[in-house]
């Protein structure tokens, strides 16, 4: 199963403007991305976190995905699942971890600073010959709401314009695009406090195969409380089920 499920639950806590305030800014952002892909030749996905919609713009790189490059399309999701299905499962999982770290890193910054940062990674993706080819993936936030909440997110896909070198994983980085400072992401320090101590206890028991009733008895809490914690864990880790939660938490070193 695709390890990236939905960040909507975290995004729902962001301060978002009214529809009237958003409309004009969104139209401006759409026009900006239409022009951008003409220059960058990339495939760009502009995701509106408030309305749970994405706008996919196809520059010349769209031919890699066998996309129509004549315009853009709108989907009722902030996830470009058709593209995700082409990405190698291991790289998709690592990219998920990078995006989690990026989101929590940005939350440590003042709103005006957040737009200066982006992620960069190299992901194996099926080309139009159905062969895995390493491509460049970048992501950043284009706009905050006027209240300082993260609002418009951008993902960019393009050719990897550099000589092939030995790469471990996706070679994920967080980059300050204003200063050029680059942070190689091999640990997930900004995700350390993602789960409470109780949530960690429960997830460790889940990893051992315990069901909610047994967990409730061991921790001397109600089964409803256990189930509420389980749901919180899924939301914080942005996964669909307990198996994915254990894998993600373990990769983030949250269960040590």
Short mmCIF file of C-alpha atoms in Angstrom, two decimals:
data_model
loop_
_atom_site.label_atom_id
_atom_site.label_comp_id
_atom_site.label_asym_id
_atom_site.label_seq_id
_atom_site.Cartn_x
_atom_site.Cartn_y
_atom_site.Cartn_z
CA UNK A 1 0.00 0.00 0.00
CA UNK A 2 1.17 3.49 -0.77
CA UNK A 3 2.82 4.75 2.46
CA UNK A 4 1.75 8.31 1.72
CA UNK A 5 -1.89 8.54 2.66
CA UNK A 6 -2.91 12.03 3.66
CA UNK A 7 -1.49 15.04 5.45
CA UNK A 8 -4.98 16.53 5.57
CA UNK A 9 -5.26 15.83 9.28
CA UNK A 10 -2.18 17.89 10.12
CA UNK A 11 -3.10 20.51 7.56
CA UNK A 12 -6.54 20.87 9.14
CA UNK A 13 -4.93 22.61 12.11
CA UNK A 14 -3.44 25.31 9.88
CA UNK A 15 -5.04 28.77 9.96
CA UNK A 16 -6.73 29.23 6.59
CA UNK A 17 -8.42 32.33 5.17
CA UNK A 18 -12.05 32.56 4.06
CA UNK A 19 -12.93 31.40 0.51
CA UNK A 20 -13.21 34.99 -0.74
CA UNK A 21 -9.73 35.87 0.50
CA UNK A 22 -8.26 32.72 -1.02
CA UNK A 23 -9.82 32.98 -4.47
CA UNK A 24 -7.77 35.85 -5.85
CA UNK A 25 -4.49 34.55 -4.41
CA UNK A 26 -5.19 31.09 -5.83
CA UNK A 27 -5.85 32.46 -9.31
CA UNK A 28 -2.55 34.32 -9.12
CA UNK A 29 -0.74 31.15 -8.02
CA UNK A 30 -2.29 29.11 -10.85
CA UNK A 31 -1.14 31.67 -13.40
CA UNK A 32 2.34 31.69 -11.86
CA UNK A 33 2.67 27.91 -12.14
CA UNK A 34 1.36 27.89 -15.72
CA UNK A 35 4.16 30.24 -16.68
CA UNK A 36 6.74 28.48 -14.51
CA UNK A 37 6.46 25.08 -16.22
CA UNK A 38 7.01 26.74 -19.59
CA UNK A 39 10.42 27.87 -18.32
CA UNK A 40 11.38 24.94 -16.09
CA UNK A 41 9.76 22.28 -18.37
CA UNK A 42 8.81 20.34 -15.23
CA UNK A 43 5.57 18.75 -14.08
CA UNK A 44 4.25 20.89 -11.23
CA UNK A 45 1.54 20.02 -8.74
CA UNK A 46 -0.01 22.95 -6.88
CA UNK A 47 -1.99 21.67 -3.90
CA UNK A 48 -4.63 23.76 -2.16
CA UNK A 49 -4.68 22.46 1.42
CA UNK A 50 -7.85 24.37 2.26
CA UNK A 51 -10.02 22.96 -0.53
CA UNK A 52 -8.30 19.56 -0.88
CA UNK A 53 -7.66 20.15 -4.59
CA UNK A 54 -4.57 20.02 -6.78
CA UNK A 55 -3.73 21.65 -10.07
CA UNK A 56 -1.30 19.67 -12.24
CA UNK A 57 0.70 21.62 -14.81
CA UNK A 58 2.60 19.70 -17.47
CA UNK A 59 5.70 21.16 -19.05
CA UNK A 60 7.76 19.14 -21.48
CA UNK A 61 8.66 16.66 -18.73
CA UNK A 62 5.05 15.51 -18.91
CA UNK A 63 6.07 13.19 -21.74
CA UNK A 64 8.03 11.18 -19.15
CA UNK A 65 4.71 10.40 -17.46
CA UNK A 66 2.86 10.11 -20.79
CA UNK A 67 0.80 13.18 -19.87
CA UNK A 68 -0.94 15.63 -22.14
CA UNK A 69 1.32 18.70 -22.13
CA UNK A 70 -1.23 21.09 -23.61
CA UNK A 71 -2.57 22.55 -20.37
CA UNK A 72 -3.35 21.68 -16.75
CA UNK A 73 -5.91 19.59 -14.94
CA UNK A 74 -7.64 19.76 -11.55
CA UNK A 75 -8.08 16.79 -9.22
CA UNK A 76 -10.09 16.51 -6.00
CA UNK A 77 -7.13 15.53 -3.86
CA UNK A 78 -3.88 17.02 -2.60
CA UNK A 79 -2.11 13.82 -3.70
CA UNK A 80 -1.09 13.08 -7.29
CA UNK A 81 -1.77 9.34 -7.05
CA UNK A 82 -1.22 8.65 -10.77
CA UNK A 83 2.37 9.85 -10.36
CA UNK A 84 2.86 8.12 -7.00
CA UNK A 85 2.01 4.77 -8.63
CA UNK A 86 5.08 5.19 -10.86
CA UNK A 87 7.52 5.86 -8.00
CA UNK A 88 9.50 2.96 -6.57
CA UNK A 89 7.78 1.93 -3.29
CA UNK A 90 10.97 2.28 -1.24
CA UNK A 91 11.62 5.78 -2.59
CA UNK A 92 7.99 6.77 -2.10
CA UNK A 93 8.26 5.73 1.54
CA UNK A 94 11.51 7.68 2.04
CA UNK A 95 9.97 10.71 0.36
CA UNK A 96 7.06 10.43 2.81
CA UNK A 97 9.52 10.56 5.71
CA UNK A 98 11.27 13.57 4.16
CA UNK A 99 7.97 15.42 3.78
CA UNK A 100 7.01 14.66 7.40
CA UNK A 101 10.35 16.02 8.57
CA UNK A 102 9.99 19.07 6.30
CA UNK A 103 6.49 19.86 7.58
CA UNK A 104 7.56 19.63 11.22
CA UNK A 105 10.75 21.60 10.50
CA UNK A 106 8.73 24.44 8.98
CA UNK A 107 6.51 24.55 12.05
CA UNK A 108 9.56 25.58 14.07
CA UNK A 109 10.02 28.70 11.92
CA UNK A 110 8.23 32.01 11.74
CA UNK A 111 5.62 32.02 8.93
CA UNK A 112 7.54 34.52 6.79
CA UNK A 113 10.65 32.28 6.90
CA UNK A 114 8.91 29.07 5.82
CA UNK A 115 8.62 30.03 2.16
CA UNK A 116 12.42 30.23 1.90
CA UNK A 117 12.80 26.46 2.26
CA UNK A 118 12.35 23.52 -0.08
CA UNK A 119 13.08 19.81 -0.25
CA UNK A 120 15.14 18.12 -2.90
CA UNK A 121 15.53 14.39 -3.53
CA UNK A 122 16.20 11.80 -6.21
CA UNK A 123 13.54 9.17 -6.75
CA UNK A 124 13.35 6.11 -8.97
CA UNK A 125 10.33 6.46 -11.21
CA UNK A 126 8.94 4.45 -14.11
CA UNK A 127 9.51 6.23 -17.42
CA UNK A 128 7.42 5.81 -20.56
CA UNK A 129 9.38 2.61 -21.31
CA UNK A 130 8.29 1.20 -17.93
CA UNK A 131 11.88 1.26 -16.70
CA UNK A 132 12.99 2.84 -13.42
CA UNK A 133 14.87 6.07 -13.94
CA UNK A 134 16.08 8.40 -11.20
CA UNK A 135 14.43 11.83 -11.46
CA UNK A 136 14.51 15.04 -9.44
CA UNK A 137 11.74 15.84 -6.99
CA UNK A 138 11.40 19.19 -5.23
CA UNK A 139 8.73 20.56 -2.91
CA UNK A 140 8.01 23.84 -1.17
CA UNK A 141 5.17 26.04 0.03
CA UNK A 142 4.23 28.86 -2.30
CA UNK A 143 1.92 30.79 0.02
CA UNK A 144 0.85 31.04 3.63
CA UNK A 145 -2.60 32.20 4.58
CA UNK A 146 -2.79 35.73 5.97
CA UNK A 147 -3.00 34.07 9.40
CA UNK A 148 0.36 32.36 8.88
CA UNK A 149 -0.90 28.85 8.16
CA UNK A 150 0.71 26.74 5.43
CA UNK A 151 -1.66 26.84 2.46
CA UNK A 152 -0.40 26.30 -1.11
CA UNK A 153 2.11 23.49 -1.56
CA UNK A 154 4.10 22.76 -4.73
CA UNK A 155 5.73 19.53 -5.91
CA UNK A 156 8.00 19.58 -8.96
CA UNK A 157 9.11 16.60 -11.05
CA UNK A 158 11.89 16.88 -13.64
CA UNK A 159 14.88 15.17 -15.18
CA UNK A 160 17.93 14.76 -12.99
CA UNK A 161 20.45 17.01 -14.73
CA UNK A 162 23.63 15.65 -13.21
CA UNK A 163 25.98 12.75 -13.69
CA UNK A 164 24.93 9.50 -12.10
CA UNK A 165 26.66 8.92 -8.78
CA UNK A 166 26.23 6.29 -6.12
CA UNK A 167 23.26 7.35 -4.03
CA UNK A 168 22.01 5.89 -0.78
CA UNK A 169 18.25 6.16 -0.68
CA UNK A 170 16.73 9.31 -2.13
CA UNK A 171 19.54 11.65 -0.99
CA UNK A 172 16.94 13.91 0.65
CA UNK A 173 17.80 17.48 1.58
CA UNK A 174 16.07 20.54 3.01
CA UNK A 175 17.44 23.64 1.32
CA UNK A 176 17.25 27.32 2.18
CA UNK A 177 16.68 28.69 -1.32
CA UNK A 178 17.55 32.20 -0.14
CA UNK A 179 20.98 31.44 1.34
CA UNK A 180 21.89 28.15 -0.33
CA UNK A 181 22.26 26.37 3.01
CA UNK A 182 21.58 22.65 2.61
CA UNK A 183 20.57 20.21 5.36
CA UNK A 184 21.05 16.54 4.51
CA UNK A 185 18.16 14.61 6.06
CA UNK A 186 19.39 11.30 7.43
CA UNK A 187 17.79 11.69 10.84
CA UNK A 188 14.40 13.15 11.66
CA UNK A 189 15.07 15.46 14.58
CA UNK A 190 11.96 17.57 14.01
CA UNK A 191 9.75 14.48 14.27
CA UNK A 192 11.16 13.40 17.65
CA UNK A 193 8.20 14.80 19.60
CA UNK A 194 5.59 13.73 17.07
CA UNK A 195 4.16 11.06 19.40
CA UNK A 196 3.41 11.32 23.11
CA UNK A 197 4.91 8.81 25.52
CA UNK A 198 1.53 7.07 25.80
CA UNK A 199 1.21 6.84 22.02
CA UNK A 200 4.69 5.31 21.85
CA UNK A 201 3.74 2.76 24.51
CA UNK A 202 0.66 1.77 22.55
CA UNK A 203 2.49 1.61 19.23
CA UNK A 204 5.21 -0.60 20.72
CA UNK A 205 2.51 -2.99 21.93
CA UNK A 206 0.84 -2.86 18.51
CA UNK A 207 4.19 -3.77 16.94
CA UNK A 208 4.21 -6.88 19.15
CA UNK A 209 0.84 -7.90 17.73
CA UNK A 210 -1.32 -6.95 20.71
CA UNK A 211 -4.98 -6.06 20.08
CA UNK A 212 -6.71 -3.05 21.63
CA UNK A 213 -8.37 -5.03 24.45
CA UNK A 214 -5.05 -6.51 25.58
CA UNK A 215 -3.37 -3.12 25.36
CA UNK A 216 -6.16 -1.56 27.45
CA UNK A 217 -5.75 -4.24 30.13
CA UNK A 218 -1.95 -3.89 30.24
CA UNK A 219 -2.03 -0.09 30.49
CA UNK A 220 -5.10 -0.01 32.76
CA UNK A 221 -7.05 2.29 30.43
CA UNK A 222 -10.32 1.87 28.56
CA UNK A 223 -10.49 0.32 25.11
CA UNK A 224 -12.04 3.56 23.83
CA UNK A 225 -8.96 5.44 25.03
CA UNK A 226 -6.71 2.95 23.25
CA UNK A 227 -8.66 3.34 20.02
CA UNK A 228 -8.53 7.13 20.30
CA UNK A 229 -4.74 6.95 20.70
CA UNK A 230 -4.51 4.59 17.74
CA UNK A 231 -6.39 7.07 15.56
CA UNK A 232 -4.16 9.92 16.75
CA UNK A 233 -1.09 7.87 15.83
CA UNK A 234 -2.36 7.27 12.29
CA UNK A 235 -3.15 10.96 11.86
CA UNK A 236 0.22 12.18 13.16
CA UNK A 237 2.18 9.75 11.01
CA UNK A 238 -0.16 10.27 8.03
CA UNK A 239 -0.67 6.58 7.35
CA UNK A 240 -3.62 4.31 6.68
CA UNK A 241 -3.12 1.49 9.15
CA UNK A 242 -1.13 0.16 12.09
CA UNK A 243 1.37 -1.73 9.94
CA UNK A 244 2.34 1.47 8.15
CA UNK A 245 2.38 3.32 11.48
CA UNK A 246 4.89 0.88 13.01
CA UNK A 247 7.10 1.00 9.90
CA UNK A 248 7.04 4.80 9.76
CA UNK A 249 7.64 5.27 13.49
CA UNK A 250 10.51 2.79 13.40
CA UNK A 251 12.09 4.60 10.42
CA UNK A 252 11.76 7.89 12.32
CA UNK A 253 13.42 6.21 15.34
CA UNK A 254 10.42 7.04 17.51
CA UNK A 255 10.21 3.62 19.16
CA UNK A 256 13.78 3.42 20.47
#
